C-alpha atoms as a printed R data frame, in Angstrom:
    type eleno elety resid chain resno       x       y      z
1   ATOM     1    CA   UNK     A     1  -8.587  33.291 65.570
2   ATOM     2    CA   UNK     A     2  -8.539  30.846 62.825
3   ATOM     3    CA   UNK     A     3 -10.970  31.281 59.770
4   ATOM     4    CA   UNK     A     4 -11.956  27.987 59.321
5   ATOM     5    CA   UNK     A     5 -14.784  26.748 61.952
6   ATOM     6    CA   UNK     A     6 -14.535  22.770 62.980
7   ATOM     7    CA   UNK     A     7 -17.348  21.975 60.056
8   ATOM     8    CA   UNK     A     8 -15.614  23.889 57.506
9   ATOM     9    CA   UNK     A     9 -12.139  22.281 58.334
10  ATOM    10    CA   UNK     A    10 -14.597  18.575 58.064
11  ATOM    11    CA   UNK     A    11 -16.307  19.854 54.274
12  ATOM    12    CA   UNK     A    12 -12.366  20.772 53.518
13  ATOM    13    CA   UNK     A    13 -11.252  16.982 54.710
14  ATOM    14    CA   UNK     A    14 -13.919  15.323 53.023
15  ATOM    15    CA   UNK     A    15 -13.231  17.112 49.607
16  ATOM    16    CA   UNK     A    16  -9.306  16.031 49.919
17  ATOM    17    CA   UNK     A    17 -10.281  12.569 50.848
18  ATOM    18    CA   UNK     A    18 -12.193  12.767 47.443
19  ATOM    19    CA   UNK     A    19 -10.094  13.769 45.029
20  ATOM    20    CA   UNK     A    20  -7.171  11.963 46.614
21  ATOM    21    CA   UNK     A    21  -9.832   8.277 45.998
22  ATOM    22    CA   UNK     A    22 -10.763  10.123 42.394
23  ATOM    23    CA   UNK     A    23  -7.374   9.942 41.385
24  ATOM    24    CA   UNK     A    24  -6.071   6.844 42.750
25  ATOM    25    CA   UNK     A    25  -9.467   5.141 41.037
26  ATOM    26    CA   UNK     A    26  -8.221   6.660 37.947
27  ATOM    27    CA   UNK     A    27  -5.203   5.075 37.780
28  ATOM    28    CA   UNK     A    28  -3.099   7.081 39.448
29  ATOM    29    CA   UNK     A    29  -1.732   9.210 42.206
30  ATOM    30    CA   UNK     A    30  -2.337  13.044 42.735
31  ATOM    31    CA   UNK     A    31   0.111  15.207 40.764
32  ATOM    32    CA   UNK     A    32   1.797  11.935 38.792
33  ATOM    33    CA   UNK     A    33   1.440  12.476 34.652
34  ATOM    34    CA   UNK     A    34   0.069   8.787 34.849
35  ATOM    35    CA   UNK     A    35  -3.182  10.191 36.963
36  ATOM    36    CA   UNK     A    36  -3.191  13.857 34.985
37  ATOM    37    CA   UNK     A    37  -3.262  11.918 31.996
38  ATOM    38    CA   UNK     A    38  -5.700   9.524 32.899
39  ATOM    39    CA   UNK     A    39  -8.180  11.743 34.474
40  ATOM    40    CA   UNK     A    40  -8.231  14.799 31.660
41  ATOM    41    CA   UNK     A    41  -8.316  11.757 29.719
42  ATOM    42    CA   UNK     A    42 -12.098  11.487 29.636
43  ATOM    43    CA   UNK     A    43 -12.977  14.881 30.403
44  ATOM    44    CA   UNK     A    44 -13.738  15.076 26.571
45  ATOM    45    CA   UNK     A    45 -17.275  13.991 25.751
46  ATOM    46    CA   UNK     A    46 -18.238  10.876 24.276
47  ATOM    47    CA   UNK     A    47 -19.878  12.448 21.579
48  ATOM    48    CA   UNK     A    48 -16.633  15.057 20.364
49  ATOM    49    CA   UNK     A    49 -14.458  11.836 20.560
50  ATOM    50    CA   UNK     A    50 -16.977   9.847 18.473
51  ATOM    51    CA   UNK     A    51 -17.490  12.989 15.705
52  ATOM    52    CA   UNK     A    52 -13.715  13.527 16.080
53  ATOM    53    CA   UNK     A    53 -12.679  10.103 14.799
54  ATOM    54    CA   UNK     A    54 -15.696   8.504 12.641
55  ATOM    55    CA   UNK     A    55 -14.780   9.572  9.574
56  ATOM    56    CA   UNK     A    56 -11.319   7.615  9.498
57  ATOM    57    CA   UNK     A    57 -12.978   4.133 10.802
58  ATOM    58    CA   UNK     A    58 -15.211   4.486  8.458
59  ATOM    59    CA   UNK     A    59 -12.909   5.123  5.555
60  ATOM    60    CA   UNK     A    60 -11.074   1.488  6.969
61  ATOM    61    CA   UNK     A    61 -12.712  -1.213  4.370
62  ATOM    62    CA   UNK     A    62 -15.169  -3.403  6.054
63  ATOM    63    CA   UNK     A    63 -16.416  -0.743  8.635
64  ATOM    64    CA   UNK     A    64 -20.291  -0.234  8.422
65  ATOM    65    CA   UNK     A    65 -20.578   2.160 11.440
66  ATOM    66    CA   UNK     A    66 -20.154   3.422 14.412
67  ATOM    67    CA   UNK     A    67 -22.119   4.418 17.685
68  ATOM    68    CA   UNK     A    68 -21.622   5.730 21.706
69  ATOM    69    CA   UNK     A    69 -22.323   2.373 23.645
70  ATOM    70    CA   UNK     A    70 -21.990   1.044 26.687
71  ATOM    71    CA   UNK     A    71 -19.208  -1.861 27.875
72  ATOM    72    CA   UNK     A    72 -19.327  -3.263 30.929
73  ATOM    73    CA   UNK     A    73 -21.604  -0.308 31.783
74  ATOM    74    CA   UNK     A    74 -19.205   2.328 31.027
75  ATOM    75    CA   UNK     A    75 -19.285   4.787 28.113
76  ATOM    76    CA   UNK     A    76 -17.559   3.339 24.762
77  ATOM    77    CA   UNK     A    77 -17.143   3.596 21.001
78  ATOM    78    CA   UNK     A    78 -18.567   0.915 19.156
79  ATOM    79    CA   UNK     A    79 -17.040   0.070 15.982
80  ATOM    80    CA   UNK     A    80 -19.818  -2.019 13.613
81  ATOM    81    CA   UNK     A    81 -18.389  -4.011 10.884
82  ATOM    82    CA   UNK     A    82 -19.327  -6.194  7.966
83  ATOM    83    CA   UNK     A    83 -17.056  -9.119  8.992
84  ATOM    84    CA   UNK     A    84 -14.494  -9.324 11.689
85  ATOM    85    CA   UNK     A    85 -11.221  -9.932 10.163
86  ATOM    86    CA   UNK     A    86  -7.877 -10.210 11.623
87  ATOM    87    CA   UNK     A    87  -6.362  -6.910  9.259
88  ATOM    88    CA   UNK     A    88  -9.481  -5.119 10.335
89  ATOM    89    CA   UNK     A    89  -9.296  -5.732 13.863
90  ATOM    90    CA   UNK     A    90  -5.352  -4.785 14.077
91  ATOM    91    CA   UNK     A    91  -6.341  -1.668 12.382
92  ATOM    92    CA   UNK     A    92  -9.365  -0.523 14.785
93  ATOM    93    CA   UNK     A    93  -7.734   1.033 17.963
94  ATOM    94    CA   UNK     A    94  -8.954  -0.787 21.370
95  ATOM    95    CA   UNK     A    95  -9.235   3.098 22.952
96  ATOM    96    CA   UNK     A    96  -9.635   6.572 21.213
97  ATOM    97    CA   UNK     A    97  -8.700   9.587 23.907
98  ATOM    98    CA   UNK     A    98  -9.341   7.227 26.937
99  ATOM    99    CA   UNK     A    99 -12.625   5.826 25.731
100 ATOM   100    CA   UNK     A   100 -12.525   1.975 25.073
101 ATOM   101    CA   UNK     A   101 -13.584   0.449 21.761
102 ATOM   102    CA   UNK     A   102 -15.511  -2.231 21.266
103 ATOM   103    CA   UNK     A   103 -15.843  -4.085 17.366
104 ATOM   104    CA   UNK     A   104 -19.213  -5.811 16.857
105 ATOM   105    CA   UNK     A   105 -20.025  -7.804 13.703
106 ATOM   106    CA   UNK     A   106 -23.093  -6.828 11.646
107 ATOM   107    CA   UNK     A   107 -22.838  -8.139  8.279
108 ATOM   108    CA   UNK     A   108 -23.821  -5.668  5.916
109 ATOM   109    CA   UNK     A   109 -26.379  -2.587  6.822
110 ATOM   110    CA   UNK     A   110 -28.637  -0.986  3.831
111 ATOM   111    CA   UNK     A   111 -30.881   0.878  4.505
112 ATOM   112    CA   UNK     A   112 -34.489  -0.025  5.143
113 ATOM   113    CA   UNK     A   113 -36.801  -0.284  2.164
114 ATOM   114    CA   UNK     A   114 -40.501  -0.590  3.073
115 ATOM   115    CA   UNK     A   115 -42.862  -3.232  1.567
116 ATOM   116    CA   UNK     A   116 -44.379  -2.255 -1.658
117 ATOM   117    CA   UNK     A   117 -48.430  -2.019 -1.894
């Protein structure tokens, strides 16, 4: 007799049909380096990929910060600057380890001084 009853052979089904939609959503198919890559991709938090890569944008001249976001309401870097420039935009990466990156212009931050009495 088989060891897998008619609703265990259904909960096996549905958790195929699952990962086989995961990975085509992710830009792939099963077992193809394009949807490996793709889904271990973001498997990293937000937060290590942030910590992992602030300190070189903010060593680029003209960067003034940088945050976890939200773009098109999925998790994203966001890159502030002083001024948008052309240089400064070529040199700001539109992903870091799958995440996208979005540049927003500030002008310059300082920090906040409160009114004298």
């Amino acid at each position: 007799m088989s060891q897998w009853t008619g609703s265990s052979r259904r909960v096996l089904r549905a958790a195929i049909l699952v990962w086989l939609f995961g990975a085509a959503a992710a830009g792939g198919q099963p077992g193809t380096p394009e949807g490996r890559e793709t889904m271990t991709a973001s498997r990293k938090p937000l937060e290590e990929v942030l910590r992992a890569h602030t300190d070189r944008l903010m060593a680029l001249p003209g960067v003034v910060g940088t945050a976890q976001g939200l773009c098109d309401g999925k998790p994203c870097i966001k890159v502030f600057v002083a001024r948008k420039t052309p240089d400064l935009l070529k040199a700001i990466p539109a992903s870091l380890e799958g995440y996208p990156v979005a540049v927003e212009e500030t002008g310059e931050l300082r920090p906040f001084q409160p009114p004298r009495r």
